[in-house]
Amino acid sequence: MHNNNNELILSAPLSGPVLTLAKVPDPVFASGAMGDGIAIDPLNNTLHAPCAGVVVHVARTGHAVTLRADNGAELLLHLGLDTVDLQGSGFSILVEEGARVSNGDALLRFDQDLVARSCKSLVSLLILTNSQDFQVLPITLKSVKVGEPLLHIVPKAVNGARAEEQGLGDEVRGQIRITHRGGLHARPAALIRQTAQLFTSKSQLHFAEKSASCDSLTGLMGLGIGEQDEVQVSSRGADANAALQALLNALSSAVNDDRHAAAPTPIVQRSRVAEAGVLHGVCAAPGLVGGPLFQLAALQLPEDTGGHMAEAQHQVLNTALEQVRSEIRGTLAHARKQNNLEEEQIFAAHLAFLEDPTLLEAAHQSIDQDSAATHAWSQSIEAQCKVLQTLGNPLLAERANDLRDLKQRVLRVLLGQDWHYDVPAGAIAAAHELTPSDLLQLCEQGVAGLCMAEGGATSHVAILARGKGLPCLVALGSSLLEQPQGQVMVLDADGGRLELIPDSERLEQVAHAQREHLQRRARQQLHAHHPALTLDGLRVEVAANVASSSEAADALKGGADGVGLLRTEFLFVDRQTAPDEQEQRQAYQAVLDAMGDKSVIIRTIDVGGDKQLDYLPLPAEANPVLGLRGIRMAQVRPELLDQQLRGLLQVSPLNRCRILLPMVSEVDELLHIRQRLDALCVELGIALRPELGVMIEVPAAALLAEQLAEHADFLSIGTNDLSQYTLAMDRDHAGLAARVDALHPALLRLIAQTCSGAAKHQRWVGVCGALASDPLATPVLIGLGIRELSVSPPQIGEIKERVRQLDAAQCQRLSTSLLDLGSAAAVRHACHQHWPLS
């Protein structure tokens, strides 16, 4: 719709909540680099024309269209963020360049579910790319439907000619090869335009006998520059040299956003200015830190001169191997006591490698052929690494790093070297590739972050770094190893960047972000002992998951409302006989004593299947995750559960002890244990048995929640196992772990059904799985009916603060709508929009 003075009213091209650009999770759009405009979080799957005009550009990958309105306003309609990476998948363009369209015409369609799963965000942009000529006035910031008035476009007064008439100085030119994935699409083009506008000189980009002004976003995109195309840049004016260098650097910055692209080499025909150094890598563990770089030197072997006594070398190698095995067993025992499953599995694999007959035989054969034990072991490992790396499977190739970890550990013993890095606290440790053992030692020394020339985001080091909360970048390239020792750098793992020469302003910015994080944690801790009440007065219990009395004491200090899950396996592992009734009673009593007057939920032993006990031999199972585990063990060894129940029934006061049964899948299992518990109460002279709860961790239990709640006193959802059983994905599978997301709508439907079934018998429902510790999920769980969250102890304050920011009635309304979405990514996207994380 037009007004007589060339003003223009733009209608909404999509339906959905409206956001200002500042709230768009992309620095290029949010900064206004592309121009002024508005964003919409789409609820429909078709993009419509916001006004009448001509289609002047259609993105090659189908994710964006640019219109020129009749008053000259150029409008970029960009669907989603980072959608260029989809290379057209999920998009159907409905118009051609040069076509005339009317207000409301359909421009493109997209597969909402596919795009939401595959890109950073579905948030879509309407940008006025020539906003230097127009003013953008929002009409509404509420939710809109397609066709409703959205923006008022008003021409700006003309301020006279810019420096285009200046004929000062000669033209200067440079050239560069574009290696950015997707070519010169909207985001890098916006950076070029923003850079060009800093200078009075006029600059152009030239490609395939076509040219475009660097001031024009649509002109730049219209050149159709693809990956690996070589382009020329020209500048003419008083500051042409400076403009040219800045543009070449801007192009380099844009292309380097691709973490795997080779750095372009600008060819400049005048003076050359070096780009400020940034190395790009892959985020293995998120975080932002600054600190001095500390290069870790690799272990070097002395030359093997031969002439060895084979028997002595065999003995030396065997002794070293046994020493390392003993060290790893100690690491395993510690991981089990801390209930650190990921760390336990990684080092259990290392122990298995050290007993691998292929490795050992190869090493001993080399010794028989007159190799020293050091070289024999090194060659044996490297041969196996080469096999893994030539299989064409990146996940298997990353496992080679575990073998190299073992190579280093055994060699250090063989060489008699003290395995110790003298790394200053607060440093950023750099290496060609770190090993899990390296990481544990570096954590103890207080490093601020990790970066590696190689490595992968699914490696065991990456898993451990995430668990330790240590920012980590991998695949930075060999340039990392050339950086000077002690140089202060910024490790921006979230952005995949290692900033080699940050200025004082950037360092202060990073320090400020870190201070804000610490202040936020301090503020959360200050209020952690207060109840978690929603804005409309609903009380949510925030308890802690613990595995010992010491952890329980820490949880109480941290503000826990109780223990929502005590894992009793810590009593049963790493020993030759089961703990007797008295030992168990003392251990459970210690946890109750550590929690003051708070209640403690104690889960009965959950072993079997993949968690074996030395004194409980069980037959090997083809699929142990689906085998004898949890409460099913009572069918095989009922005396173990009886002994545990006796120990539990003798704690005091008994009314603060609640018993939780794992892996229940039918009502009869619950009734059997309940009858046994009642019989033991009679036998011990106990008048009132403790509350008995059921873990909801298999889909059958969720679907039978109403029937289980009739006989149980409460239900507790274990989202970790429930996720893998529902999605048929092993949560420990390196290639699938990222997809085992408990915010999948199928999981949410099971949680909703569990809460609904429990409510019919006035039973409360809690969550003790990892989802309870995810602040993004807190409003969803509250909305679906969860009234207790049992979280990792360090997160008690954070989750309580999150609860206090929410309106429970709104959570209920919005959470119900999430059940109709098609993927976990779509749910997470909606959660970010409905309940942004501060």
PDB file of N, CA and C in Angstrom, residues 10 26 74 129 140 142 175 177 185 227 243 247 258 263 268 295 383 401 448 531 534 552 623 637 759 791 794 835:
ATOM      1  N   LEU A  10       4.351  -1.815   4.708  1.00  0.00           N
ATOM      2  CA  LEU A  10       4.669  -3.207   4.415  1.00  0.00           C
ATOM      3  C   LEU A  10       3.784  -4.120   5.253  1.00  0.00           C
ATOM      4  N   ASP A  26      21.959 -13.438  15.784  1.00  0.00           N
ATOM      5  CA  ASP A  26      22.975 -13.408  14.735  1.00  0.00           C
ATOM      6  C   ASP A  26      23.591 -12.015  14.741  1.00  0.00           C
ATOM      7  N   GLU A  74      14.437  -1.294  -1.290  1.00  0.00           N
ATOM      8  CA  GLU A  74      14.883  -2.660  -1.592  1.00  0.00           C
ATOM      9  C   GLU A  74      14.752  -3.518  -0.340  1.00  0.00           C
ATOM     10  N   THR A 129      17.432  -2.987   2.696  1.00  0.00           N
ATOM     11  CA  THR A 129      18.873  -2.988   2.435  1.00  0.00           C
ATOM     12  C   THR A 129      19.404  -1.616   2.041  1.00  0.00           C
ATOM     13  N   THR A 140       3.816  -2.638  14.608  1.00  0.00           N
ATOM     14  CA  THR A 140       3.485  -3.527  15.724  1.00  0.00           C
ATOM     15  C   THR A 140       4.689  -4.369  16.087  1.00  0.00           C
ATOM     16  N   LYS A 142       3.879  -7.080  18.182  1.00  0.00           N
ATOM     17  CA  LYS A 142       3.161  -8.246  18.689  1.00  0.00           C
ATOM     18  C   LYS A 142       3.119  -9.316  17.594  1.00  0.00           C
ATOM     19  N   GLN A 175      42.760  -8.628  -5.632  1.00  0.00           N
ATOM     20  CA  GLN A 175      41.924  -9.768  -5.942  1.00  0.00           C
ATOM     21  C   GLN A 175      42.042 -10.831  -4.848  1.00  0.00           C
ATOM     22  N   ARG A 177      40.384 -15.045  -3.763  1.00  0.00           N
ATOM     23  CA  ARG A 177      39.557 -16.212  -4.094  1.00  0.00           C
ATOM     24  C   ARG A 177      38.572 -16.460  -2.964  1.00  0.00           C
ATOM     25  N   HIS A 185      26.945 -14.904  -0.167  1.00  0.00           N
ATOM     26  CA  HIS A 185      25.524 -14.740   0.107  1.00  0.00           C
ATOM     27  C   HIS A 185      25.313 -13.539   1.023  1.00  0.00           C
ATOM     28  N   GLU A 227      31.479 -20.354  -4.312  1.00  0.00           N
ATOM     29  CA  GLU A 227      32.675 -20.835  -3.631  1.00  0.00           C
ATOM     30  C   GLU A 227      33.791 -21.111  -4.643  1.00  0.00           C
ATOM     31  N   ALA A 243      40.586   1.904   1.855  1.00  0.00           N
ATOM     32  CA  ALA A 243      39.326   1.224   1.567  1.00  0.00           C
ATOM     33  C   ALA A 243      39.580  -0.157   0.974  1.00  0.00           C
ATOM     34  N   LEU A 247      38.490  -3.691   2.618  1.00  0.00           N
ATOM     35  CA  LEU A 247      37.551  -4.584   1.936  1.00  0.00           C
ATOM     36  C   LEU A 247      38.132  -5.981   1.753  1.00  0.00           C
ATOM     37  N   ASP A 258      33.837 -19.947   7.663  1.00  0.00           N
ATOM     38  CA  ASP A 258      33.765 -21.389   7.448  1.00  0.00           C
ATOM     39  C   ASP A 258      34.941 -22.042   8.147  1.00  0.00           C
ATOM     40  N   ALA A 263      42.496 -20.585   4.458  1.00  0.00           N
ATOM     41  CA  ALA A 263      42.531 -19.126   4.503  1.00  0.00           C
ATOM     42  C   ALA A 263      42.880 -18.578   3.135  1.00  0.00           C
ATOM     43  N   VAL A 268      47.311  -8.153  -3.669  1.00  0.00           N
ATOM     44  CA  VAL A 268      47.085  -6.720  -3.727  1.00  0.00           C
ATOM     45  C   VAL A 268      48.170  -6.075  -4.574  1.00  0.00           C
ATOM     46  N   GLN A 295      52.009 -23.629  25.072  1.00  0.00           N
ATOM     47  CA  GLN A 295      52.210 -24.735  24.135  1.00  0.00           C
ATOM     48  C   GLN A 295      52.736 -25.962  24.877  1.00  0.00           C
ATOM     49  N   ALA A 383      50.510 -48.171  13.981  1.00  0.00           N
ATOM     50  CA  ALA A 383      49.960 -49.054  12.942  1.00  0.00           C
ATOM     51  C   ALA A 383      48.451 -49.175  13.084  1.00  0.00           C
ATOM     52  N   ASN A 401      42.886 -41.116  18.719  1.00  0.00           N
ATOM     53  CA  ASN A 401      43.467 -40.256  19.756  1.00  0.00           C
ATOM     54  C   ASN A 401      43.543 -40.979  21.098  1.00  0.00           C
ATOM     55  N   ALA A 448      42.465 -22.397  31.783  1.00  0.00           N
ATOM     56  CA  ALA A 448      41.220 -21.693  31.473  1.00  0.00           C
ATOM     57  C   ALA A 448      40.522 -22.276  30.252  1.00  0.00           C
ATOM     58  N   PRO A 531      12.792 -20.691  48.827  1.00  0.00           N
ATOM     59  CA  PRO A 531      11.936 -21.557  48.008  1.00  0.00           C
ATOM     60  C   PRO A 531      11.872 -21.067  46.564  1.00  0.00           C
ATOM     61  N   THR A 534       7.048 -19.717  41.520  1.00  0.00           N
ATOM     62  CA  THR A 534       6.800 -19.030  40.262  1.00  0.00           C
ATOM     63  C   THR A 534       6.139 -17.684  40.546  1.00  0.00           C
ATOM     64  N   ALA A 552      25.854 -35.138  49.306  1.00  0.00           N
ATOM     65  CA  ALA A 552      24.612 -34.671  49.915  1.00  0.00           C
ATOM     66  C   ALA A 552      24.865 -33.440  50.783  1.00  0.00           C
ATOM     67  N   ASN A 623      22.312 -57.464  23.778  1.00  0.00           N
ATOM     68  CA  ASN A 623      21.935 -56.048  23.903  1.00  0.00           C
ATOM     69  C   ASN A 623      21.703 -55.748  25.374  1.00  0.00           C
ATOM     70  N   ARG A 637      18.332 -62.272  41.448  1.00  0.00           N
ATOM     71  CA  ARG A 637      18.986 -62.298  42.758  1.00  0.00           C
ATOM     72  C   ARG A 637      18.130 -61.547  43.787  1.00  0.00           C
ATOM     73  N   ALA A 759      -1.915 -37.396  38.250  1.00  0.00           N
ATOM     74  CA  ALA A 759      -2.859 -36.430  38.839  1.00  0.00           C
ATOM     75  C   ALA A 759      -4.198 -37.075  39.167  1.00  0.00           C
ATOM     76  N   VAL A 791      18.415 -31.997  40.335  1.00  0.00           N
ATOM     77  CA  VAL A 791      19.418 -31.492  39.403  1.00  0.00           C
ATOM     78  C   VAL A 791      20.828 -31.740  39.922  1.00  0.00           C
ATOM     79  N   PRO A 794      25.638 -28.269  41.495  1.00  0.00           N
ATOM     80  CA  PRO A 794      26.067 -26.901  41.176  1.00  0.00           C
ATOM     81  C   PRO A 794      24.988 -26.062  40.500  1.00  0.00           C
ATOM     82  N   TRP A 835      10.534 -18.365  26.237  1.00  0.00           N
ATOM     83  CA  TRP A 835      11.179 -18.152  27.531  1.00  0.00           C
ATOM     84  C   TRP A 835      12.679 -17.940  27.325  1.00  0.00           C
TER      85      TRP A 835
END
